[in-house]
CSV table of C-alpha atoms and ligand atoms in Angstrom, one decimal:
chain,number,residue,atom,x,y,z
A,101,UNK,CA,28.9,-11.9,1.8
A,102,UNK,CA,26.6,-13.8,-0.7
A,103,UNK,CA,22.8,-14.1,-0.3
A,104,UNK,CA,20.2,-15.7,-2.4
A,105,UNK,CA,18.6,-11.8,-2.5
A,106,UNK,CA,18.8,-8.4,-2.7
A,107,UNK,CA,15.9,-6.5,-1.9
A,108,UNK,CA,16.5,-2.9,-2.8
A,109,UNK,CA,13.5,-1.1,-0.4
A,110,UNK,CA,11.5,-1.5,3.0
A,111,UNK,CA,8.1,-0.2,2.3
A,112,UNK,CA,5.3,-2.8,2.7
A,113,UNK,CA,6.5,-4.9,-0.7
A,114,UNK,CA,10.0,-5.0,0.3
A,115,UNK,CA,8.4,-6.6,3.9
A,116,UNK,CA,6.5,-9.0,2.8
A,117,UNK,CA,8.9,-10.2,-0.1
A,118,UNK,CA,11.7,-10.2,2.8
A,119,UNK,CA,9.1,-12.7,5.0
A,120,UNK,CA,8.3,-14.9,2.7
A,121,UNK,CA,12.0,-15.3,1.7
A,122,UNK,CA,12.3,-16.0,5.6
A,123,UNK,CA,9.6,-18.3,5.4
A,124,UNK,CA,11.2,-20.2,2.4
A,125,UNK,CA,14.6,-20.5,4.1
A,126,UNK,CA,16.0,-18.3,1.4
A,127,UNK,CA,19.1,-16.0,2.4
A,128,UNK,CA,18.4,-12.1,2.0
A,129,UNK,CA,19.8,-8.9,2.4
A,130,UNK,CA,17.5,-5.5,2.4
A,131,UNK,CA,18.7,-2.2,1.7
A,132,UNK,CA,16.8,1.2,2.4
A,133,UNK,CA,17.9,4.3,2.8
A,134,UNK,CA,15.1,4.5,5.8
A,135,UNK,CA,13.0,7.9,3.9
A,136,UNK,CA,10.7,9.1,6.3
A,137,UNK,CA,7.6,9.5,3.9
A,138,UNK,CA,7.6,6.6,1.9
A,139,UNK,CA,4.1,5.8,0.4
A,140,UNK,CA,3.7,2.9,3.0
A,141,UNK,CA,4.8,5.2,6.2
A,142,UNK,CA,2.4,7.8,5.0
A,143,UNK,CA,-0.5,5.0,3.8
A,144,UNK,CA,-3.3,4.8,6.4
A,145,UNK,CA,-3.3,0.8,5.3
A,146,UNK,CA,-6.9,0.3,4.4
A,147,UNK,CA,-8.1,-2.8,3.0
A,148,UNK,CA,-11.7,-1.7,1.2
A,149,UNK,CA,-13.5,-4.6,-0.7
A,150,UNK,CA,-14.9,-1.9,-2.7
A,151,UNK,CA,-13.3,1.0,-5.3
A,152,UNK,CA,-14.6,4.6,-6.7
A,153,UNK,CA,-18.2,6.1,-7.1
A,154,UNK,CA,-19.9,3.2,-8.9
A,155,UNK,CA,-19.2,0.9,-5.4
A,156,UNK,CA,-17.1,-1.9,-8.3
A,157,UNK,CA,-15.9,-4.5,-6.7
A,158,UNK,CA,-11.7,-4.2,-6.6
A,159,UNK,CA,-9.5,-6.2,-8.2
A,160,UNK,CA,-9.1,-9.7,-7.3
A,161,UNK,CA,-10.1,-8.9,-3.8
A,162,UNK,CA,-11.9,-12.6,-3.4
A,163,UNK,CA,-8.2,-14.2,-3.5
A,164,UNK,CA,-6.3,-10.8,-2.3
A,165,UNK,CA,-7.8,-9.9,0.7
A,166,UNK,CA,-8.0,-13.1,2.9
A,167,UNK,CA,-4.9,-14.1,2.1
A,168,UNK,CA,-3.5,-10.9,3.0
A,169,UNK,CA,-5.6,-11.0,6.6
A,170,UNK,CA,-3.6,-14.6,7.2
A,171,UNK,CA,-0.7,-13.4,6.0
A,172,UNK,CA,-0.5,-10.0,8.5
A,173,UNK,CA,-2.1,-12.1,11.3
A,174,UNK,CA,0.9,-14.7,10.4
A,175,UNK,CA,3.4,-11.6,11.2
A,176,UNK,CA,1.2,-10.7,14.3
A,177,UNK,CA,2.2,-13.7,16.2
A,178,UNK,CA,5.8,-13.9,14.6
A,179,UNK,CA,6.2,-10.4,16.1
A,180,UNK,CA,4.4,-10.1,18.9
A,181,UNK,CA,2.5,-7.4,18.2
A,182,UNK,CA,-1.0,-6.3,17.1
A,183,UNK,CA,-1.7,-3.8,13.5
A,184,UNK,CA,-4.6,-5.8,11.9
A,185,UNK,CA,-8.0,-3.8,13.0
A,186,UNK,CA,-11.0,-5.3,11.5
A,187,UNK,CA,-13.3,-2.4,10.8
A,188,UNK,CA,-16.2,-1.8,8.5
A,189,UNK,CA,-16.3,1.6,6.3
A,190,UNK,CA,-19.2,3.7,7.4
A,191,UNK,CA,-20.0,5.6,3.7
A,192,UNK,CA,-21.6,8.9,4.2
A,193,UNK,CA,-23.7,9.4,0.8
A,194,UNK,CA,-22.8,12.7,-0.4
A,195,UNK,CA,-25.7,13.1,-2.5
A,196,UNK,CA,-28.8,10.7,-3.1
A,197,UNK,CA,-27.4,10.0,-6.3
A,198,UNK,CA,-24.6,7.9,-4.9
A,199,UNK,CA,-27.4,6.6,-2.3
A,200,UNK,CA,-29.4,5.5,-5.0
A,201,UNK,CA,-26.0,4.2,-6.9
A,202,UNK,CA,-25.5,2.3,-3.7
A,203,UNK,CA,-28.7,0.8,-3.5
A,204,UNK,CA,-28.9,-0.4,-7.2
A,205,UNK,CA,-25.6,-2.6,-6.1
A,206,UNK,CA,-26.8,-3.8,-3.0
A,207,UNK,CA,-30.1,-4.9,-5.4
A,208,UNK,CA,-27.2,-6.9,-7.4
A,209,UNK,CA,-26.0,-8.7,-4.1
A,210,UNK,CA,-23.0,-7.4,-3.9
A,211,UNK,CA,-21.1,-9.3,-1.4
A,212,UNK,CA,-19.2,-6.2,0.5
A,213,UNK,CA,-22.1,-3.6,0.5
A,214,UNK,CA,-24.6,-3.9,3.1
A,215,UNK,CA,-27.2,-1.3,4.0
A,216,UNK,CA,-27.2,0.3,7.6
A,217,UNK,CA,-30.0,-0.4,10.3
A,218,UNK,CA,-30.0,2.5,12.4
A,219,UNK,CA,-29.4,5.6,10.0
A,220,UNK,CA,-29.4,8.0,12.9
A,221,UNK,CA,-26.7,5.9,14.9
A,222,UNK,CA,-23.5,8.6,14.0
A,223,UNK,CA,-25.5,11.6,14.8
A,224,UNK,CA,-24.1,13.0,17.5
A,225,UNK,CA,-20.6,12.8,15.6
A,226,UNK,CA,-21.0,14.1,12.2
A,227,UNK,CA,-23.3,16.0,10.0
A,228,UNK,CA,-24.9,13.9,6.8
A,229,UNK,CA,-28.0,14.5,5.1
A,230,UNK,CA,-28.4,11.6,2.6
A,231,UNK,CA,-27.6,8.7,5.2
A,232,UNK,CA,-25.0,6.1,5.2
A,233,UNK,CA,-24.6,2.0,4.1
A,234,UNK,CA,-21.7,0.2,5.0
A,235,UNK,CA,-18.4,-2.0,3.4
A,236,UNK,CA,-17.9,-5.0,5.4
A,237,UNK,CA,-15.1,-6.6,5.4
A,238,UNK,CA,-12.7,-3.9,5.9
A,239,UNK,CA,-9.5,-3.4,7.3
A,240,UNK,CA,-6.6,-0.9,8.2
A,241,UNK,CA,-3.3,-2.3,8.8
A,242,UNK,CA,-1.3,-0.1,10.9
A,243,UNK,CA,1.5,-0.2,8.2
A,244,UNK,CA,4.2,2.0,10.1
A,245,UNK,CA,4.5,-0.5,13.3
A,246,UNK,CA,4.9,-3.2,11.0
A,247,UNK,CA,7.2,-1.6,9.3
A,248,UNK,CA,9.2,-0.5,12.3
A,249,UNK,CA,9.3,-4.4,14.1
A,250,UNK,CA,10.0,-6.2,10.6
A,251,UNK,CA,12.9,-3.8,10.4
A,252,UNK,CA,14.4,-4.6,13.8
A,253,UNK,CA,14.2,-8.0,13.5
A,254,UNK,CA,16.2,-7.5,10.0
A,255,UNK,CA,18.6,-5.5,12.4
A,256,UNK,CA,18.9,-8.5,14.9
A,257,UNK,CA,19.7,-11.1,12.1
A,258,UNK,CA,22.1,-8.3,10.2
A,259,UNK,CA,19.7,-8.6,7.4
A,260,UNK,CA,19.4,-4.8,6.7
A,261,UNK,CA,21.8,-2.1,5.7
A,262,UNK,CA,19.8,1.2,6.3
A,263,UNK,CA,21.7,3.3,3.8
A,264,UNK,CA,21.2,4.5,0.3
A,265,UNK,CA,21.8,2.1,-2.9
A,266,UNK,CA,23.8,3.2,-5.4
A,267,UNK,CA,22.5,1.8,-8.6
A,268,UNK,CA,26.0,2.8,-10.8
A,269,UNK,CA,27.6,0.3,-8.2
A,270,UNK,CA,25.6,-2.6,-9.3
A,271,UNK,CA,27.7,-5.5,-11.6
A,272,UNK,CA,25.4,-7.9,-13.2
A,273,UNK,CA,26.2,-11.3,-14.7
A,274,UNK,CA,24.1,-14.1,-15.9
A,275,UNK,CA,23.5,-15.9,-13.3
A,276,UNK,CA,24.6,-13.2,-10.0
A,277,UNK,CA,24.6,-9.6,-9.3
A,278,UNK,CA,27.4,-7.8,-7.7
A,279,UNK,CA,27.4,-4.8,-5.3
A,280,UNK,CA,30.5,-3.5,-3.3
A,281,UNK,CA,30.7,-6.8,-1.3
A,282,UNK,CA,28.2,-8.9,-1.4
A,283,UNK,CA,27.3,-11.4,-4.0
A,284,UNK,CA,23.9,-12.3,-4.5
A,285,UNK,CA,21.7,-14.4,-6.7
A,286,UNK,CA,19.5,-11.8,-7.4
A,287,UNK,CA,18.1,-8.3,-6.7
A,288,UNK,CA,14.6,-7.6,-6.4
A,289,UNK,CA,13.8,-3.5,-6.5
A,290,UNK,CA,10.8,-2.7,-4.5
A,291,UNK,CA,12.0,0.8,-4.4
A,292,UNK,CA,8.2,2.2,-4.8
A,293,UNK,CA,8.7,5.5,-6.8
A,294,UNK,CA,12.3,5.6,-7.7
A,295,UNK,CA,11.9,2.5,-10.0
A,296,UNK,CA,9.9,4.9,-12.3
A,297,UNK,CA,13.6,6.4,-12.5
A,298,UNK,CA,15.7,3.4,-11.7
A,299,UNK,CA,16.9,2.8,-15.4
A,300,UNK,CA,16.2,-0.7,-15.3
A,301,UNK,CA,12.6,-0.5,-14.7
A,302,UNK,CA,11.8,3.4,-15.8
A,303,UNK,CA,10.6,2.6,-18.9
A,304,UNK,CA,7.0,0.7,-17.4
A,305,UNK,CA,4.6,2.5,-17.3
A,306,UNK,CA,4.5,4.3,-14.0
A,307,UNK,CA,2.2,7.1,-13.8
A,308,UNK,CA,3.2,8.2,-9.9
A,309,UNK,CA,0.2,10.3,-7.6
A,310,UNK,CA,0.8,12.4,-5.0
A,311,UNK,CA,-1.5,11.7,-1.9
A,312,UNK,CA,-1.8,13.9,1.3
A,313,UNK,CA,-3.4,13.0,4.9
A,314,UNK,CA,-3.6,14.4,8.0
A,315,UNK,CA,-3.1,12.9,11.5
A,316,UNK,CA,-6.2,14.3,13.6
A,317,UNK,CA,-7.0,14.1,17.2
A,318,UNK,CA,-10.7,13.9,18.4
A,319,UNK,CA,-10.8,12.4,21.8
A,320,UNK,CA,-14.7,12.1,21.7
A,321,UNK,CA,-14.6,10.8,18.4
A,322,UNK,CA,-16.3,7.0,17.9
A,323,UNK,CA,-13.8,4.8,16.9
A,324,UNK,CA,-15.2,1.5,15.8
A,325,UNK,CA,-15.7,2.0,12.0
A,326,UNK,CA,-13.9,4.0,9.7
A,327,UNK,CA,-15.9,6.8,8.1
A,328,UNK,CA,-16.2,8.1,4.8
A,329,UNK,CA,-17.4,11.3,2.9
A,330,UNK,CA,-15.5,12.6,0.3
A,331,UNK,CA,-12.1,11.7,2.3
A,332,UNK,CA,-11.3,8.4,4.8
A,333,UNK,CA,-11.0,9.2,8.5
A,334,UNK,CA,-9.4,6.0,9.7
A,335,UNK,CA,-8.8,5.3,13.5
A,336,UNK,CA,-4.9,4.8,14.5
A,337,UNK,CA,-4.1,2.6,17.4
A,338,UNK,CA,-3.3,5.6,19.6
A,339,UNK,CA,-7.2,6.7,21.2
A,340,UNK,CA,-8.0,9.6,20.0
A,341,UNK,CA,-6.1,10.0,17.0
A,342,UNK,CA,-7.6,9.4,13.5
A,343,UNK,CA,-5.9,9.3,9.8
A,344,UNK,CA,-7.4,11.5,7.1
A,345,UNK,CA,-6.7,11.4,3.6
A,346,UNK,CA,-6.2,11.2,0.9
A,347,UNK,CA,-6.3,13.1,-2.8
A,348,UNK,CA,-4.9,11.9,-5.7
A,349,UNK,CA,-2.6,14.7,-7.6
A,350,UNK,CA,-1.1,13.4,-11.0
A,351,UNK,CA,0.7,17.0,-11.6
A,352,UNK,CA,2.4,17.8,-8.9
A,353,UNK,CA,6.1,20.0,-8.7
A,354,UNK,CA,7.2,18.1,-5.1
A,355,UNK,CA,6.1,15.3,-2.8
A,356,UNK,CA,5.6,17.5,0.1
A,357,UNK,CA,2.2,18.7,2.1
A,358,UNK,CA,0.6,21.0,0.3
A,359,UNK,CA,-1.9,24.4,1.9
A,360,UNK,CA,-4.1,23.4,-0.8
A,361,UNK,CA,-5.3,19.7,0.7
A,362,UNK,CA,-4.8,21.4,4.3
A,363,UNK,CA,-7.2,24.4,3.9
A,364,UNK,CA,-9.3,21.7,1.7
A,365,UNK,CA,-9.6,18.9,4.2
A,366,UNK,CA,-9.9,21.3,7.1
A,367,UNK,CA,-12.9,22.7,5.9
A,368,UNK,CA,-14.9,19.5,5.1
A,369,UNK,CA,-13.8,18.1,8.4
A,370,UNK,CA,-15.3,21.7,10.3
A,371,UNK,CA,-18.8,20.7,8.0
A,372,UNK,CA,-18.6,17.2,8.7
A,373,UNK,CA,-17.4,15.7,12.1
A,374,UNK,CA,-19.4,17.4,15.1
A,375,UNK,CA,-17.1,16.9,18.0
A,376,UNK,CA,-14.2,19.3,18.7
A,377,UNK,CA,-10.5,18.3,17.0
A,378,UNK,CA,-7.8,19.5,16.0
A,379,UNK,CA,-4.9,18.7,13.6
A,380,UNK,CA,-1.8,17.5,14.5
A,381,UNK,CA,0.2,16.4,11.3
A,382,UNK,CA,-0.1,16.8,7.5
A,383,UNK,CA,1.7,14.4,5.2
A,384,UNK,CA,2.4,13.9,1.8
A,385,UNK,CA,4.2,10.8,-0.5
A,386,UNK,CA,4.1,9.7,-3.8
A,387,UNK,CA,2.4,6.5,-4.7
A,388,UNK,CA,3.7,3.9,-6.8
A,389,UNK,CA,0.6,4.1,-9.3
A,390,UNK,CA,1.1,2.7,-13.3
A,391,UNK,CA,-1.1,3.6,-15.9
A,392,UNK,CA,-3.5,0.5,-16.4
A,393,UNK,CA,-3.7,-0.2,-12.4
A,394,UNK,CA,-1.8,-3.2,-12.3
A,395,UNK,CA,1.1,-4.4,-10.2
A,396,UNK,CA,4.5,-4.8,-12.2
A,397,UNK,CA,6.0,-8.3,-10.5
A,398,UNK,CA,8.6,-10.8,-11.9
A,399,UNK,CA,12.3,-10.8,-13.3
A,400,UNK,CA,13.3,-8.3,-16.2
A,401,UNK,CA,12.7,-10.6,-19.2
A,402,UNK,CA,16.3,-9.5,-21.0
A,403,UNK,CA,18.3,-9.9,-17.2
A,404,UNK,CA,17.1,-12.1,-15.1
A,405,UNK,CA,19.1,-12.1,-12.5
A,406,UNK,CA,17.1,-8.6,-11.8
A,407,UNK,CA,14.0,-8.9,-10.3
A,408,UNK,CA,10.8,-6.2,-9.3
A,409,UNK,CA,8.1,-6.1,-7.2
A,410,UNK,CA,6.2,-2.6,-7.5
A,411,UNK,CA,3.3,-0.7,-8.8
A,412,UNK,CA,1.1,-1.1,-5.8
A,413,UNK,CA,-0.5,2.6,-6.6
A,414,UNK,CA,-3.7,2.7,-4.4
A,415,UNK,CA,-3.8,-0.1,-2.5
A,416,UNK,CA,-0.6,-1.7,-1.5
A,417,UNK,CA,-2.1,-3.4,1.6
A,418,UNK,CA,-4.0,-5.9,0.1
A,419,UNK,CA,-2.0,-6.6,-3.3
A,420,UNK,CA,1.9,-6.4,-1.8
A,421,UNK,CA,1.3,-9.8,0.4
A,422,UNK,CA,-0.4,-12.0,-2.5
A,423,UNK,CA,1.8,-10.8,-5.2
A,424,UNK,CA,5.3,-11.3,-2.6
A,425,UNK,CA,4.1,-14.9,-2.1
A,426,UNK,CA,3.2,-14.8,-6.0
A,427,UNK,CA,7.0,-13.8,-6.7
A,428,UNK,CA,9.1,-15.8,-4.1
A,429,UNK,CA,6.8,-19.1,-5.0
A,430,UNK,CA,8.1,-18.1,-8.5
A,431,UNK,CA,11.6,-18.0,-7.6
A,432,UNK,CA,11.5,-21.2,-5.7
A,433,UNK,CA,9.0,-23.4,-7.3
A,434,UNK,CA,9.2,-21.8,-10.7
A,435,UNK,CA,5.5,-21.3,-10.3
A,436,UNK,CA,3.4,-19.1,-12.7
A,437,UNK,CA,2.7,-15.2,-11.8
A,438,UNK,CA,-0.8,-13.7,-12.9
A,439,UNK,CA,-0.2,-12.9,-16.8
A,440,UNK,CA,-1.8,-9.5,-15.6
A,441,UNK,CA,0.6,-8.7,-13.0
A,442,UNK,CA,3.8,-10.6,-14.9
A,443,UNK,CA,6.3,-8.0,-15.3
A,444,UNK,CA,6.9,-10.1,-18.7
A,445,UNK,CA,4.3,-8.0,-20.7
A,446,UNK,CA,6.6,-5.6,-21.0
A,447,UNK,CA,9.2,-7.7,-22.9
A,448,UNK,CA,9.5,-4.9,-25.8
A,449,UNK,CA,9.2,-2.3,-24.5
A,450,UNK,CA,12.1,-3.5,-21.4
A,451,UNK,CA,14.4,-4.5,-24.3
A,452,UNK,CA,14.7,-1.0,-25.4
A,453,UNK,CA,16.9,0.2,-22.4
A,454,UNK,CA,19.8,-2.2,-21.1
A,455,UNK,CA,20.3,-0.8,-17.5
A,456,UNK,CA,22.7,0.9,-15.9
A,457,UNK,CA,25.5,-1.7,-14.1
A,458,UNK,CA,25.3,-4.6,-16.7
A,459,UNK,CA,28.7,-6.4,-17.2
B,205,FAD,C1,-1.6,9.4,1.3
B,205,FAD,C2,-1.6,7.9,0.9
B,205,FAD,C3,-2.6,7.1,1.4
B,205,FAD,C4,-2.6,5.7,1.0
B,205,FAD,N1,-3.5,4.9,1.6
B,205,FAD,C5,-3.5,3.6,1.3
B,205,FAD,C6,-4.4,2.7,1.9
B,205,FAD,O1,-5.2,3.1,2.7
B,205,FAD,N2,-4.4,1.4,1.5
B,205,FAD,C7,-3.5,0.9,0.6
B,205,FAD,O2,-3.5,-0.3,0.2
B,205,FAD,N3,-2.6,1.7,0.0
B,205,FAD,C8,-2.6,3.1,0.3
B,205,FAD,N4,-1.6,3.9,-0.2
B,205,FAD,C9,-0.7,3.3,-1.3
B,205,FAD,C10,0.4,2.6,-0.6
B,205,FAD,O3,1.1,3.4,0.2
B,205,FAD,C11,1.3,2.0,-1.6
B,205,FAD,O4,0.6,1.1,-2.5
B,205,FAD,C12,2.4,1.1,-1.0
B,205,FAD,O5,2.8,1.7,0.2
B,205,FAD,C13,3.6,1.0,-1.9
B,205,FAD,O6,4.6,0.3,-1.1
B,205,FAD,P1,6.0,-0.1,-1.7
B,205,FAD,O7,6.7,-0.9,-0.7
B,205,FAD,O8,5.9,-0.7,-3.1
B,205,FAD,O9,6.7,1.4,-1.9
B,205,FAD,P2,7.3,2.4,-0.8
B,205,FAD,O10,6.4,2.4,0.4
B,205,FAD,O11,7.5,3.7,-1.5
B,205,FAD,O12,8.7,1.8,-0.3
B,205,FAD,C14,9.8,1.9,-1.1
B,205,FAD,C15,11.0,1.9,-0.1
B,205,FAD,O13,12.2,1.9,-0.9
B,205,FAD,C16,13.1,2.8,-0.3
B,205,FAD,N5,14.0,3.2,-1.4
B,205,FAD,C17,13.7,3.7,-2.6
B,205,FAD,N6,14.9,4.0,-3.3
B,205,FAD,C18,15.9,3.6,-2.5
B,205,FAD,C19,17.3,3.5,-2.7
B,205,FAD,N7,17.9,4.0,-3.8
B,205,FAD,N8,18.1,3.1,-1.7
B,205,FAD,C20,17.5,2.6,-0.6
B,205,FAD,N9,16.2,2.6,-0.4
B,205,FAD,C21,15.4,3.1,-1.3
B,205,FAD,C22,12.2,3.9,0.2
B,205,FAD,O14,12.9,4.6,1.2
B,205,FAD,C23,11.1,3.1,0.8
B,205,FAD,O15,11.3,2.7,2.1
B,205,FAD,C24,-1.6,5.2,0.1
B,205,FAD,C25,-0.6,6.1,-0.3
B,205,FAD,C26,-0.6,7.4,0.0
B,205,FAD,C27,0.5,8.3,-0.5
């Protein structure tokens, strides 16, 4: 079997780069080995104009976000099937210090942070003493149905092999890649946390976070915003059911849930939210993260023929789209990727380490 790609992963990067390979007319094969807590099955998909205490504006989210909106709505209608929910961020200001912070922005006209009218609207749901502004727009993307339908229509066009890749068993050349038997013109790893050990890739700089949530359900629970204090509480599609999360660990011994973010979480949930709940899951993944916060897109500078698309870290929703198009527009127009997100900055340090698999 030859195809024009090998995509080594299913999370949300190895989607996207798969769709737009579709889109392109491009051949493709994808292999995952189908882990239940990926970062992106664990994710709760937000989409938040807006990053940390100081309210900055996140990266590139001018050019990221709309075209990630077109590009899930695009896979909507392709799929028949709805995980875009268009929902502003209600922030609870956990002291008047970050009211004040807030505030100050608004002052500068920030685009994304607006103040709320009615301060006593959430009342009857939660406790908060220093009032609340708002992130508009915002999105979640319900990643995990995505992920699900984009891997049964791989399924109906044999496009997938749900099974673990074996890196020794990959043959490179200059201009194709070999593995057991299929040919293909090159492999692109979106293998999330196992490229920081993938020994063609391990030597970016990944710096991997842990992350926890918990699946809640509050059936009396207002679910057209999601809310924030201190942790997200993100409505699912199920009513009723909301995602909460998440922590950032960067020591951690496993990737599993942990009693410290449960007894945590549980406790500012029983100060916070009013209305009876209870929890029904705890989760935990890993998340692709690298040390200055950039993606790591583009082909390995010393092998071409070996492509990566990774280092999503925090917010894998809105970059994986742009920088997928960004990749496969590469590949078949030979157009520029961002300088910042080329994979190519790494030339010296990626010529220290041949890979495993090289013929
Ligand atoms: C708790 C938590 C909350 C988060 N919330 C958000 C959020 O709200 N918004 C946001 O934008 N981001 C969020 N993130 C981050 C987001 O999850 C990541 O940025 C994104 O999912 C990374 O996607 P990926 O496809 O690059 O990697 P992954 O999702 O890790 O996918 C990699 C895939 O490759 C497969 N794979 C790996 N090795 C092999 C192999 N050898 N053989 C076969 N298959 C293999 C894995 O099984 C997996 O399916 C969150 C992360 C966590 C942990």
């Amino acid at each position: 079997m030859h195809v024009d790609c090998l995509i080594i992963g299913q999370g949300i990067s190895g989607t996207l780069l798969s769709w737009f390979l579709h889109k392109e007319g491009k051949t493709f094969l994808v292999i995952d080995n189908n882990k239940v807590d990926s970062s992106s099955k664990v994710a709760a998909g937000i989409i938040n104009p807006i990053t940390g205490r100081r309210y900055v504006t996140t990266w590139m989210i001018d050019e990221v976000m709309p075209f990630a909106i077109d590009t899930y709505r695009s896979l909507e209608s392709y799929l028949q099937a709805s995980f875009v929910y268009e929902k502003s961020i209600i922030d609870f200001f956990p002291s008047p210090q970050m009211l004040n912070a807030f505030v100050d922005r608004i002052a500068e006209n920030d685009t994304y942070l607006h103040s709320y009218p009615n301060q006593n609207q959430f009342n009857q749901y939660f406790n908060y003493d220093f009032g609340c502004g708002e992130i508009r727009p915002s999105y979640s993307i319900h990643l995990p149905l995505l992920l699900e339908l984009w891997k049964q229509k791989l399924n109906e066009w044999n496009a997938i092999k749900e099974e673990e890749f074996l890196l020794d068993d990959l043959q490179i050349s200059d201009d194709h890649a070999s593995y057991h038997d299929i040919t293909a013109g090159k492999v692109i790893f979106c293998d999330g946390v196992d490229a920081a050990t993938n020994s063609w890739f391990r030597l970016l700089p990944f710096a991997p976070n842990k992350g926890e949530a918990m699946i809640i359900e509050a059936e009396e629970l207002y679910n057209g915003h999601i809310f924030k204090r201190g942790v997200m509480l993100v409505p699912l599609p199920t009513p009723g059911l909301f995602w909460v999360g998440s922590n950032y660990q960067w020591e951690f011994a496993d990737d599993k849930p942990s009693e410290h973010f449960y007894k945590q979480t549980s406790n500012l949930l029983q100060n916070w939210i009013k209305v009876p709940f209870k929890i029904v899951d705890h989760k935990a993944a890993i998340r692709p993260a690298t040390v200055e916060r950039r993606p790591f897109v583009g082909f390995h500078p010393h092998f071409p023929v070996i492509g990566i698309l990774n280092g999503m870290g925090t917010k894998g929703t809105s970059l994986a789209p742009f920088f997928a198009h960004q990749l496969i527009q590469h590949l078949v127009y030979d157009l520029p990727i961002a300088d910042e997100a080329n994979v190519h900055r790494f030339t010296r340090i990626l010529s220290r380490e041949t890979g495993k698999g090289s013929s």
